[in-house]
Coordinates of C-alpha atoms and ligand atoms in Angstrom, one line a residue:
M1 CA -30.9 93.6 -33.5
S2 CA -31.6 93.5 -29.9
K3 CA -29.1 93.7 -27.1
K4 CA -26.7 91.1 -25.8
T5 CA -27.5 89.7 -22.3
E6 CA -24.8 88.5 -20.0
L7 CA -25.8 85.7 -17.6
E8 CA -24.1 83.7 -15.0
F9 CA -23.8 79.9 -14.8
Q10 CA -25.4 78.0 -12.0
S11 CA -22.7 77.3 -9.4
E12 CA -22.6 73.5 -10.1
I13 CA -21.8 74.3 -13.7
K14 CA -19.0 76.6 -12.8
Q15 CA -17.6 73.8 -10.7
L16 CA -18.1 71.3 -13.6
L17 CA -16.4 73.7 -16.1
H18 CA -13.5 74.1 -13.8
I19 CA -13.0 70.4 -13.6
L20 CA -13.4 69.9 -17.3
I21 CA -11.0 72.7 -18.2
F22 CA -8.2 72.0 -15.7
S23 CA -7.9 68.3 -15.5
L24 CA -6.4 65.7 -17.7
Y25 CA -8.7 63.2 -19.3
K26 CA -8.3 59.8 -20.9
D27 CA -11.4 60.0 -23.0
R28 CA -11.7 63.5 -24.3
E29 CA -13.1 62.2 -27.6
I30 CA -16.4 61.3 -25.9
F31 CA -17.4 65.0 -26.2
L32 CA -18.4 64.2 -29.8
R33 CA -20.5 61.3 -28.7
E34 CA -22.3 63.6 -26.3
L35 CA -23.0 66.3 -28.9
I36 CA -24.1 63.8 -31.5
S37 CA -26.4 62.2 -29.0
N38 CA -28.0 65.6 -28.2
S39 CA -28.5 66.1 -31.9
V40 CA -30.1 62.7 -32.2
D41 CA -32.5 63.5 -29.4
A42 CA -33.4 66.8 -31.0
L43 CA -33.9 65.1 -34.4
N44 CA -36.1 62.3 -32.8
K45 CA -38.2 64.9 -31.2
V46 CA -38.8 66.9 -34.3
Q47 CA -39.5 63.7 -36.2
F48 CA -42.2 62.9 -33.7
E49 CA -43.6 66.5 -34.0
L50 CA -43.7 66.2 -37.7
L51 CA -45.7 63.0 -37.6
Q52 CA -48.2 64.7 -35.4
N53 CA -48.4 67.5 -37.9
R54 CA -47.3 70.0 -35.3
V55 CA -44.5 71.5 -37.4
E56 CA -45.3 74.4 -39.7
Q57 CA -42.0 75.6 -40.9
D58 CA -39.1 73.9 -42.7
K59 CA -41.2 70.8 -43.0
E60 CA -39.1 69.5 -45.9
L61 CA -35.8 69.9 -44.2
E62 CA -33.7 66.7 -44.3
L63 CA -33.3 65.2 -40.8
K64 CA -29.5 65.0 -40.5
I65 CA -26.3 65.9 -38.7
D66 CA -23.6 67.9 -40.4
I67 CA -20.1 68.0 -39.1
K68 CA -17.6 70.4 -40.6
I69 CA -13.9 70.9 -40.0
D70 CA -12.4 74.3 -40.6
K71 CA -8.7 74.1 -40.2
D72 CA -8.1 77.8 -40.7
K73 CA -10.3 78.8 -37.8
N74 CA -9.3 75.8 -35.6
M75 CA -13.0 75.1 -35.6
L76 CA -15.2 72.0 -35.5
V77 CA -18.9 72.5 -36.2
I78 CA -21.8 70.1 -35.4
E79 CA -25.1 71.1 -36.8
D80 CA -28.5 69.4 -36.8
T81 CA -31.9 70.0 -38.1
G82 CA -33.6 69.0 -34.8
I83 CA -36.1 70.9 -32.7
G84 CA -33.7 73.7 -31.8
M85 CA -34.1 75.8 -28.7
T86 CA -36.0 79.0 -27.7
R87 CA -34.2 81.6 -25.6
K88 CA -35.8 80.2 -22.5
E89 CA -34.8 76.7 -23.4
L90 CA -31.2 77.8 -23.9
I91 CA -31.1 79.3 -20.5
D92 CA -33.0 76.4 -18.8
N93 CA -31.4 73.5 -20.6
I94 CA -27.8 74.7 -21.1
G95 CA -27.5 76.9 -18.0
T96 CA -28.4 74.3 -15.3
V97 CA -27.4 70.8 -14.3
A98 CA -30.5 68.6 -14.6
H99 CA -29.1 65.2 -13.9
S100 CA -28.3 63.7 -10.5
G101 CA -25.7 61.8 -12.5
T102 CA -23.8 65.0 -13.2
M103 CA -23.8 65.8 -9.5
E104 CA -22.5 62.4 -8.8
F105 CA -19.8 62.9 -11.3
L106 CA -18.9 66.2 -9.7
K107 CA -18.4 64.6 -6.3
K108 CA -16.3 61.8 -7.7
A109 CA -14.3 64.1 -9.9
S110 CA -13.4 66.7 -7.3
K111 CA -12.3 63.9 -5.0
K112 CA -10.1 62.4 -7.6
M113 CA -8.6 65.7 -8.5
K114 CA -7.6 66.2 -4.9
D115 CA -6.0 62.8 -4.9
G116 CA -4.1 63.9 -8.0
E117 CA -5.3 60.9 -10.0
K118 CA -5.9 61.1 -13.7
L119 CA -9.6 61.4 -14.3
D120 CA -10.9 58.4 -16.1
I121 CA -14.5 58.5 -15.1
I122 CA -15.9 61.0 -17.4
G123 CA -16.8 58.4 -20.0
K124 CA -18.9 56.6 -17.5
F125 CA -21.0 59.6 -16.6
G126 CA -21.2 61.4 -19.9
V127 CA -21.6 64.9 -18.5
G128 CA -23.4 65.9 -21.7
F129 CA -22.9 69.1 -23.5
Y130 CA -20.3 70.4 -21.1
S131 CA -17.8 67.8 -22.0
V132 CA -17.1 70.0 -25.0
F133 CA -15.1 72.2 -22.8
M134 CA -12.5 69.4 -22.5
V135 CA -11.4 70.4 -26.0
A136 CA -12.8 73.9 -26.5
K137 CA -11.6 77.2 -25.5
E138 CA -14.7 78.9 -26.8
V139 CA -18.1 77.6 -27.8
K140 CA -21.0 79.1 -29.7
I141 CA -24.5 77.7 -30.0
I142 CA -26.6 79.1 -32.7
T143 CA -30.1 77.7 -32.5
K144 CA -33.6 78.2 -33.7
S145 CA -36.7 76.4 -32.4
Y146 CA -39.1 74.5 -34.6
K147 CA -42.0 76.4 -33.0
S148 CA -43.7 78.9 -35.2
N149 CA -42.5 82.5 -35.0
S150 CA -39.3 81.5 -33.2
S151 CA -36.2 83.6 -33.8
G152 CA -32.6 82.5 -33.7
Y153 CA -30.2 83.0 -30.8
L154 CA -26.5 82.9 -30.3
W155 CA -25.2 81.6 -27.0
H156 CA -21.5 82.2 -26.4
S157 CA -19.2 81.0 -23.6
E158 CA -15.5 80.8 -23.0
G159 CA -15.9 78.3 -20.3
N160 CA -15.7 80.8 -17.5
E161 CA -18.3 82.0 -15.0
K162 CA -20.5 83.7 -17.6
Y163 CA -22.2 83.3 -20.9
T164 CA -24.0 85.6 -23.2
I165 CA -27.2 85.3 -25.3
E166 CA -28.3 87.5 -28.1
K167 CA -30.7 87.3 -31.0
W168 CA -29.1 85.9 -34.1
D169 CA -30.1 85.5 -37.6
K170 CA -30.6 81.9 -38.4
Q171 CA -32.7 80.8 -41.3
K172 CA -33.6 77.2 -40.7
R173 CA -34.7 75.2 -37.7
G174 CA -32.0 73.4 -35.7
T175 CA -28.9 73.8 -33.7
R176 CA -25.3 74.6 -34.7
I177 CA -22.5 74.2 -32.3
E178 CA -19.2 75.9 -33.1
I179 CA -16.2 74.6 -31.2
Y180 CA -13.0 76.6 -31.2
L181 CA -10.5 74.0 -30.3
K182 CA -7.8 74.4 -27.6
D183 CA -4.2 74.3 -28.8
D184 CA -3.7 70.8 -27.5
A185 CA -6.9 69.5 -29.2
K186 CA -6.0 70.0 -32.8
E187 CA -6.2 66.3 -33.4
F188 CA -9.9 66.8 -33.7
L189 CA -9.4 68.7 -37.0
S190 CA -8.5 65.4 -38.7
E191 CA -11.3 63.8 -40.8
D192 CA -9.9 60.4 -40.1
K193 CA -10.0 61.0 -36.4
I194 CA -13.6 62.2 -36.5
K195 CA -14.6 59.2 -38.6
F196 CA -12.9 56.9 -36.2
I197 CA -14.7 58.4 -33.2
I198 CA -18.1 58.2 -34.9
D199 CA -17.5 54.6 -35.8
K200 CA -16.5 53.8 -32.3
H201 CA -19.3 55.6 -30.4
S202 CA -22.0 56.6 -32.8
K203 CA -22.2 54.1 -35.5
F204 CA -25.8 53.2 -34.9
V205 CA -27.1 56.8 -35.0
P206 CA -30.4 56.6 -36.9
F207 CA -29.9 59.8 -38.9
P208 CA -27.4 60.5 -41.7
I209 CA -24.2 62.1 -40.6
Y210 CA -22.2 64.2 -43.1
L211 CA -18.6 65.1 -42.7
N212 CA -17.5 68.1 -44.7
G213 CA -20.4 67.4 -47.0
K214 CA -19.8 63.7 -47.5
K215 CA -22.1 61.1 -46.0
I216 CA -20.5 58.7 -43.5
E217 CA -21.2 55.0 -43.9
K218 CA -23.0 53.8 -40.8
A219 CA -24.4 50.5 -39.4
K220 CA -28.0 49.6 -40.1
P221 CA -30.4 49.3 -37.1
I222 CA -29.6 45.8 -35.9
W223 CA -32.9 44.9 -34.4
S224 CA -34.7 44.6 -37.7
Q225 CA -32.1 42.3 -39.2
P226 CA -32.4 38.5 -39.2
K227 CA -30.7 36.9 -36.2
S228 CA -28.7 34.6 -38.5
S229 CA -27.0 37.6 -40.1
L230 CA -25.8 39.0 -36.7
K231 CA -22.8 38.2 -34.8
E232 CA -22.2 38.3 -31.0
E233 CA -20.0 41.4 -31.6
D234 CA -22.9 43.3 -33.3
Y235 CA -25.1 42.8 -30.3
K236 CA -22.4 43.9 -28.0
D237 CA -21.5 47.0 -30.0
F238 CA -25.1 48.0 -30.2
Y239 CA -25.4 47.7 -26.4
K240 CA -22.4 50.0 -26.0
Y241 CA -24.1 52.5 -28.3
I242 CA -27.4 52.5 -26.6
S243 CA -26.1 52.3 -23.0
G244 CA -23.2 54.6 -23.4
Y245 CA -21.2 52.2 -21.3
D246 CA -18.0 50.4 -22.2
T247 CA -19.2 47.2 -20.6
E248 CA -20.8 44.0 -22.0
P249 CA -24.4 43.1 -21.2
L250 CA -25.0 40.0 -19.0
S251 CA -27.4 38.6 -21.6
Y252 CA -29.7 39.8 -24.3
I253 CA -32.8 38.6 -26.1
H254 CA -33.7 39.3 -29.7
I255 CA -37.4 38.6 -30.6
S256 CA -38.8 38.9 -34.1
S257 CA -42.5 38.2 -34.8
D258 CA -44.6 38.5 -37.9
A259 CA -48.0 37.2 -36.8
P260 CA -50.4 38.1 -35.3
Y261 CA -48.4 41.3 -34.8
Q262 CA -45.3 42.4 -36.5
F263 CA -42.5 43.5 -34.2
H264 CA -38.9 43.3 -33.4
A265 CA -37.5 43.6 -29.9
L266 CA -33.9 43.6 -28.7
L267 CA -33.5 43.7 -25.0
Y268 CA -30.4 43.6 -22.8
F269 CA -29.7 42.7 -19.2
P270 CA -27.3 45.3 -17.9
S271 CA -24.1 44.0 -16.3
S272 CA -24.7 45.7 -13.0
S273 CA -27.5 47.3 -11.1
I274 CA -25.4 50.5 -10.8
E275 CA -25.5 50.7 -14.6
F276 CA -29.3 50.3 -14.3
L277 CA -29.5 53.2 -11.9
N278 CA -27.4 55.4 -14.2
L279 CA -29.4 54.3 -17.1
L280 CA -32.6 55.3 -15.4
K281 CA -31.3 58.8 -15.2
K282 CA -30.8 58.7 -19.0
E283 CA -34.5 58.2 -19.4
S284 CA -33.6 54.6 -20.1
G285 CA -35.5 51.4 -20.3
V286 CA -36.9 50.3 -23.5
D287 CA -37.4 52.7 -26.4
L288 CA -40.5 52.2 -28.5
Y289 CA -40.2 52.7 -32.3
S290 CA -42.8 52.4 -35.0
R291 CA -41.3 51.8 -38.4
K292 CA -37.8 52.8 -37.1
V293 CA -39.1 56.1 -35.8
L294 CA -38.8 56.7 -32.1
I295 CA -42.2 57.3 -30.6
Q296 CA -41.6 56.8 -26.9
K297 CA -38.2 57.0 -25.1
G298 CA -37.9 54.9 -22.0
S299 CA -41.4 53.5 -22.6
T300 CA -43.3 52.5 -19.5
D301 CA -46.1 51.0 -21.7
I302 CA -44.3 48.4 -23.7
I303 CA -42.8 46.6 -20.7
P304 CA -44.1 46.2 -17.1
E305 CA -42.5 48.2 -14.4
Y306 CA -40.8 45.2 -12.9
L307 CA -38.8 44.7 -16.1
N308 CA -37.7 48.3 -16.4
F309 CA -34.1 47.4 -15.8
L310 CA -33.9 46.0 -19.3
K311 CA -32.3 48.3 -21.8
G312 CA -33.3 48.1 -25.5
I313 CA -35.8 48.8 -28.2
V314 CA -39.1 47.5 -29.5
D315 CA -40.1 48.4 -33.0
S316 CA -43.4 47.6 -34.6
E317 CA -45.0 48.4 -37.9
D318 CA -48.4 47.6 -36.4
I319 CA -48.3 50.6 -34.0
P320 CA -49.6 53.6 -35.9
L321 CA -47.0 56.3 -36.3
N322 CA -49.2 59.2 -35.2
V323 CA -50.4 57.8 -31.9
S324 CA -50.3 60.3 -29.1
R325 CA -48.3 59.4 -26.0
E326 CA -51.6 59.1 -24.0
S327 CA -53.1 56.6 -26.4
I328 CA -50.0 54.3 -26.5
Q329 CA -51.1 53.1 -23.1
N330 CA -54.5 52.0 -24.3
N331 CA -53.3 50.7 -27.7
L332 CA -54.4 47.1 -28.2
V333 CA -51.3 46.2 -30.3
V334 CA -49.0 47.7 -27.7
N335 CA -50.6 45.6 -25.0
K336 CA -50.4 42.4 -27.0
I337 CA -46.7 43.0 -27.8
K338 CA -46.1 43.7 -24.2
T339 CA -47.7 40.4 -23.2
H340 CA -45.6 38.6 -25.8
I341 CA -42.4 40.2 -24.6
V342 CA -42.9 39.4 -21.0
K343 CA -43.5 35.8 -21.8
K344 CA -40.3 35.6 -23.8
V345 CA -38.2 37.4 -21.2
I346 CA -39.4 35.0 -18.5
E347 CA -38.7 32.0 -20.7
H348 CA -35.3 33.3 -21.6
L349 CA -34.4 33.7 -17.9
N350 CA -35.7 30.2 -17.1
K351 CA -33.6 28.8 -19.8
L352 CA -30.6 30.7 -18.8
K353 CA -31.0 29.4 -15.2
E354 CA -30.9 25.8 -16.5
K355 CA -28.1 26.3 -19.0
D356 CA -25.8 28.8 -17.4
F357 CA -26.5 29.1 -13.8
E358 CA -23.5 31.3 -13.0
K359 CA -24.7 33.9 -15.4
Y360 CA -28.2 33.7 -14.2
L361 CA -27.0 34.2 -10.7
K362 CA -25.3 37.4 -11.7
I363 CA -28.6 38.7 -13.1
W364 CA -30.4 37.5 -10.0
N365 CA -28.0 39.3 -7.7
N366 CA -28.5 42.5 -9.6
F367 CA -32.3 42.4 -10.0
E368 CA -33.8 39.9 -7.5
R369 CA -36.0 42.6 -6.1
K370 CA -37.4 43.2 -9.5
F371 CA -38.3 39.5 -10.0
K372 CA -40.0 39.5 -6.7
E373 CA -41.9 42.6 -7.6
G374 CA -43.1 40.7 -10.6
V375 CA -44.3 37.7 -8.6
I376 CA -46.4 40.1 -6.5
S377 CA -47.7 42.4 -9.2
D378 CA -48.0 40.2 -12.3
Y379 CA -50.9 37.9 -11.6
T380 CA -50.9 36.2 -15.0
N381 CA -47.2 35.3 -15.0
K382 CA -46.7 34.7 -11.3
D383 CA -46.2 30.9 -11.6
K384 CA -43.6 31.2 -14.3
L385 CA -42.0 34.0 -12.3
S386 CA -41.9 31.9 -9.2
E387 CA -39.6 29.5 -11.1
L388 CA -37.0 32.3 -11.2
L389 CA -36.8 32.7 -7.4
L390 CA -33.6 31.5 -5.6
F391 CA -33.1 30.8 -1.9
K392 CA -30.5 29.6 0.5
S393 CA -31.8 26.8 2.7
M394 CA -30.9 24.7 5.7
N395 CA -29.3 22.1 3.4
N396 CA -27.9 24.7 1.0
R397 CA -26.2 27.4 3.0
E398 CA -23.6 28.3 0.5
K399 CA -25.4 27.9 -2.8
M400 CA -28.7 29.0 -4.0
I401 CA -31.5 26.7 -5.0
D402 CA -34.8 27.2 -6.8
L403 CA -38.2 25.9 -5.8
K404 CA -38.1 23.1 -8.4
S405 CA -35.0 21.7 -6.8
Y406 CA -36.4 22.1 -3.3
V407 CA -39.5 20.1 -4.3
E408 CA -37.4 17.4 -6.1
N409 CA -35.5 16.9 -2.9
M410 CA -38.6 16.6 -0.6
K411 CA -38.8 13.5 1.6
P412 CA -41.7 11.1 0.7
D413 CA -43.6 12.0 3.9
Q414 CA -43.0 15.7 3.5
K415 CA -46.1 17.6 2.3
E416 CA -45.3 21.3 2.5
I417 CA -42.5 23.7 1.6
Y418 CA -41.0 25.1 4.8
Y419 CA -39.4 28.4 5.3
L420 CA -37.9 30.5 8.1
F421 CA -37.2 34.2 8.2
G422 CA -34.0 35.7 9.6
E423 CA -31.5 38.4 9.1
N424 CA -28.7 36.2 7.9
V425 CA -27.7 32.6 7.7
N426 CA -25.8 32.7 11.0
N427 CA -28.8 34.1 12.8
I428 CA -31.2 31.7 11.2
I429 CA -29.4 28.5 12.0
K430 CA -29.6 29.2 15.7
N431 CA -33.3 29.2 15.6
P432 CA -34.6 26.3 17.6
A433 CA -37.5 25.9 15.2
L434 CA -35.1 24.2 12.8
E435 CA -34.3 21.2 15.1
I436 CA -37.2 19.0 14.1
F437 CA -36.6 19.7 10.5
E438 CA -33.0 18.7 10.8
K439 CA -34.1 15.5 12.5
K440 CA -36.7 14.7 9.9
G441 CA -34.5 15.6 7.0
F442 CA -36.9 18.2 5.7
D443 CA -35.1 21.2 4.1
V444 CA -36.2 24.7 5.1
L445 CA -35.9 27.7 2.9
F446 CA -34.1 30.7 4.4
L447 CA -35.8 34.0 3.8
L448 CA -33.1 36.6 4.2
D449 CA -34.9 39.5 2.4
P450 CA -37.9 41.1 4.3
I451 CA -39.9 41.1 1.1
D452 CA -39.6 37.3 0.7
E453 CA -42.4 36.5 3.0
F454 CA -44.8 38.7 1.1
V455 CA -43.7 36.9 -2.1
L456 CA -44.4 33.4 -0.7
D457 CA -47.6 34.6 0.9
N458 CA -48.7 35.8 -2.5
L459 CA -47.8 32.6 -4.2
R460 CA -49.4 30.4 -1.5
E461 CA -48.2 27.3 -3.1
Y462 CA -45.8 25.9 -5.7
K463 CA -46.7 22.8 -7.8
G464 CA -49.5 22.1 -5.3
K465 CA -47.3 22.2 -2.3
K466 CA -48.2 24.9 0.3
F467 CA -45.7 27.2 1.8
K468 CA -45.5 26.9 5.5
M469 CA -43.6 29.0 8.1
A470 CA -41.4 26.5 9.9
E471 CA -42.3 28.1 13.3
S472 CA -46.0 27.4 12.9
A473 CA -45.8 24.2 10.9
D474 CA -47.9 21.4 12.4
I475 CA -45.1 19.0 12.6
K476 CA -44.3 16.5 15.4
L477 CA -41.8 14.0 16.5
D478 CA -43.3 10.6 16.1
D479 CA -41.6 9.0 19.0
K480 CA -43.8 7.5 21.8
E481 CA -42.1 8.5 25.0
K482 CA -42.9 12.1 24.9
D483 CA -46.5 11.5 25.8
S484 CA -45.7 10.4 29.3
E485 CA -43.5 13.4 29.8
K486 CA -46.2 15.7 28.6
E487 CA -48.3 14.6 31.6
D488 CA -45.4 15.1 33.9
A489 CA -45.0 18.7 32.7
S490 CA -48.7 19.7 32.8
D491 CA -48.6 21.2 36.3
F492 CA -45.4 23.1 35.5
I493 CA -47.1 24.3 32.3
K494 CA -50.0 25.6 34.3
Y495 CA -47.6 27.4 36.6
L496 CA -45.9 29.1 33.6
K497 CA -49.2 30.2 32.1
E498 CA -50.0 31.9 35.4
L499 CA -46.7 33.5 35.6
Y500 CA -46.5 34.8 32.0
K501 CA -50.1 35.9 32.1
D502 CA -51.0 37.9 29.0
R503 CA -47.4 38.0 27.6
V504 CA -48.0 34.9 25.6
E505 CA -50.9 33.3 23.8
D506 CA -50.3 29.9 25.2
V507 CA -47.7 27.7 26.9
R508 CA -47.3 24.1 25.8
V509 CA -45.0 21.1 25.6
S510 CA -43.1 21.2 22.4
E511 CA -43.4 18.3 20.0
R512 CA -40.6 19.5 17.8
L513 CA -37.8 20.6 20.1
I514 CA -34.9 18.1 20.4
K515 CA -32.1 20.0 22.1
S516 CA -33.1 23.5 23.0
P517 CA -35.0 24.1 26.2
C518 CA -37.7 26.3 24.7
A519 CA -38.9 28.2 21.7
I520 CA -41.5 30.8 20.8
V521 CA -43.8 29.7 18.0
N522 CA -46.1 31.6 15.8
P523 CA -49.8 30.9 16.3
D524 CA -51.3 29.6 13.0
N525 CA -52.5 32.2 10.5
T526 CA -50.6 35.1 12.0
P527 CA -47.8 36.9 10.2
S528 CA -44.3 36.0 11.2
V529 CA -42.1 38.1 13.3
G530 CA -40.3 39.4 10.2
V531 CA -43.4 40.6 8.6
E532 CA -44.7 42.1 11.8
K533 CA -41.5 44.0 12.2
I534 CA -42.0 45.6 8.8
M535 CA -45.6 46.5 9.8
K536 CA -44.2 48.0 13.0
M537 CA -41.8 50.1 10.9
M538 CA -44.7 51.5 8.9
N539 CA -46.9 52.0 11.9
K540 CA -45.5 52.7 15.4
D541 CA -48.6 51.8 17.2
F542 CA -48.7 48.3 15.7
E543 CA -48.8 45.6 18.4
F544 CA -47.0 42.3 17.8
T545 CA -49.3 39.3 18.0
K546 CA -48.8 37.2 21.0
K547 CA -46.7 34.1 20.5
I548 CA -46.9 30.6 21.8
F549 CA -44.2 29.5 24.3
E550 CA -43.1 25.9 24.0
I551 CA -40.9 24.0 26.4
N552 CA -38.9 20.8 25.9
P553 CA -39.2 18.5 29.0
K554 CA -36.3 16.4 27.7
N555 CA -33.9 19.3 28.0
S556 CA -31.8 19.1 31.2
L557 CA -32.5 22.7 32.2
I558 CA -36.2 22.2 31.9
K559 CA -35.9 18.9 33.7
S560 CA -34.2 20.5 36.7
M561 CA -36.7 23.3 36.7
I562 CA -39.6 20.8 36.9
K563 CA -37.8 19.0 39.7
L564 CA -37.5 22.3 41.6
F565 CA -41.2 23.0 40.9
E566 CA -42.2 19.7 42.3
K567 CA -40.2 20.3 45.5
D568 CA -41.2 23.9 46.1
K569 CA -44.0 25.5 44.0
N570 CA -43.4 28.9 45.7
S571 CA -39.6 29.0 45.1
E572 CA -38.5 32.6 44.4
K573 CA -35.5 31.2 42.4
L574 CA -37.8 29.1 40.2
K575 CA -39.9 32.2 39.5
E576 CA -36.8 34.2 38.4
L577 CA -35.6 31.5 36.2
S578 CA -38.9 30.9 34.6
L579 CA -39.3 34.6 33.8
Q580 CA -35.9 34.7 32.3
L581 CA -36.6 31.7 30.2
L582 CA -39.3 33.6 28.3
D583 CA -37.3 36.8 28.2
N584 CA -34.4 35.0 26.5
Q585 CA -36.6 33.8 23.7
L586 CA -38.3 37.1 23.2
L587 CA -34.9 38.8 23.2
R588 CA -33.6 36.5 20.6
A589 CA -36.6 37.2 18.4
G590 CA -36.3 41.0 18.9
L591 CA -39.6 41.2 20.7
L592 CA -38.5 41.9 24.3
K593 CA -40.1 45.0 25.7
E594 CA -39.1 44.7 29.3
V595 CA -35.3 44.9 28.7
D596 CA -34.4 46.7 31.9
E597 CA -36.2 44.3 34.2
S598 CA -34.6 41.4 32.4
V599 CA -31.1 42.8 32.8
E600 CA -31.7 43.4 36.5
R601 CA -32.9 39.8 36.8
I602 CA -29.8 38.4 35.1
Y603 CA -27.6 40.3 37.5
K604 CA -29.5 38.7 40.4
I605 CA -29.2 35.2 38.9
M606 CA -25.5 35.8 38.3
E607 CA -25.0 36.8 41.9
E608 CA -26.9 33.7 43.1
S609 CA -24.8 31.4 41.0
L610 CA -21.6 32.7 42.7
K611 CA -22.8 32.1 46.2
Ligands
LIG701 P1 -28.6 65.8 -21.6 O1 -28.5 65.7 -23.1 O2 -28.1 64.6 -20.9 O3 -30.0 66.2 -21.2 P2 -26.9 68.0 -22.0 O4 -26.2 68.9 -21.0 O5 -26.1 67.4 -23.0 O6 -27.7 67.0 -21.1 O7 -28.0 68.9 -22.7 C1 -28.9 69.6 -21.9 C2 -30.2 69.9 -22.7 O8 -29.9 70.9 -23.7 C3 -30.7 68.7 -23.5 O9 -31.5 67.9 -22.6 C4 -31.6 69.5 -24.5 O10 -32.8 69.9 -24.0 C5 -30.7 70.7 -24.8 N1 -29.9 70.5 -26.0 C6 -28.6 70.1 -26.1 N2 -28.2 70.0 -27.3 C7 -29.2 70.2 -28.1 C8 -29.4 70.2 -29.5 N3 -28.5 69.9 -30.4 N4 -30.7 70.6 -30.0 C9 -31.7 70.9 -29.1 N5 -31.5 70.8 -27.8 C10 -30.3 70.5 -27.3

């Protein structure tokens, strides 16, 4: 036999091993879950290869996991008949940290170790194979790949800096992990304990598990069972199994259909978006099965991208078992099922919003961006998806409302749905554009997320009511007096136009301001300041469109300025104040370019006022 090679672990793994060996854990038992889960992956993969007729050896081997306890040797063995590993795979897969999640764990763990706290976060991360070193003083992996002409290998490590690999005689395909237990980990030599752990973490494993030769009773896959036979607990347990988290899902949906296509789907809404991010790293999303055989893990074809935060499975007898990954995408049945699922998920969310708003709000808070992505990307369902949107508004600053409730509360003479963009509620409510809406009693949606405007732009209307930016809405006070004042101000307006030159598109008397002296208004059919800011972020050379400047002749400041104008058209003071008037509004909107000039002018005005 050939020589034994000594290799060194990647430095992150050394660090990881150090933490795993030298700290105290609450959940050491999860090492078994991690190893079984690796075996399940390996079995799923070989099952798939078998279906594609790409396996030449050991074709008849039962797909299973064997666990053996050897009390004399203080040894626990976990063996599978999965794909196994080649020498290169052993080095690449076991010798390096692939997951960003593991790095995250390392950061958190080393911080906690310094703080002297007991480490309780390992269960949340599941550091995979290495968690075995919480209970092992020595580990051997004996493995043989399913690929033709592969030979067996022995990998050996005592949890220090190095490991060895040598050729090893292994007859059949698969992986055998021999764990030599630490003195304080003898509890894992108990059959009852092992059974208990399997029942707790691995009860839905889709392959038989044998313990010392006897088959362990396990739960049947729950998605294919009739809903009436399942309890709330079953659904929650299954979520824990597939997510690896000890939390409950926010909600779930179980769909079974016989015609025109047969399929089962069980989909969960994770309880937090953090979970969703971690799940992603675990190749999560929705797993696609055909007749209970996994054919695509974390399938991107059975659900649209904007629903990829869902965790679960879809199983259909109508999808052929031997489809290649490439052809799943173009498979007619897959596409029909996808359409069906999307419809059901949206319906489920809309119902939840009506029945249990609190719960819906939690889902919304986690995944609102995903829903919005849906409105923009899913043309067929955008109307239904628009029902899911929630907003704060001028009349609802604390709670969130949907478009339906906005429309129901519209005034009889109100024709459009108004919205205003801002960074937060406090900033938005100071916008003078709101004044007229307050007066008329028309509610205004507050768009606090930069993407919101794109979403509404995309929708254009809701139930026949057009979306309209409050700043450019053609909306007027219907009181008579203002007409006369308009004439009074016309010379002053001319004066301002001259003064502002090309800094604004136009200057006019406002028909909407009630208290504020002035406002800048968006010309019709131009993007709002919020959208333009995003454009500017993407392209430095982007120029903001010119705004319209409106003044309110009923405001006392403007009144005094007009008086001054009528007395002395060439007043230096009037010029300064007028320039500052525009600067103030531009400043407020974040559009002021001439900041230094403006500050200098304010100093001058301050000095004047003290004279
Ligand atoms: P993860 O399973 O999260 O990828 P692990 O550290 O547990 O991380 O495993 C690393 C890799 O080693 C796996 O992705 C897989 O490629 C390989 N591996 C682990 N256990 C087995 C096994 N029983 N059979 C085949 N390959 C395995």
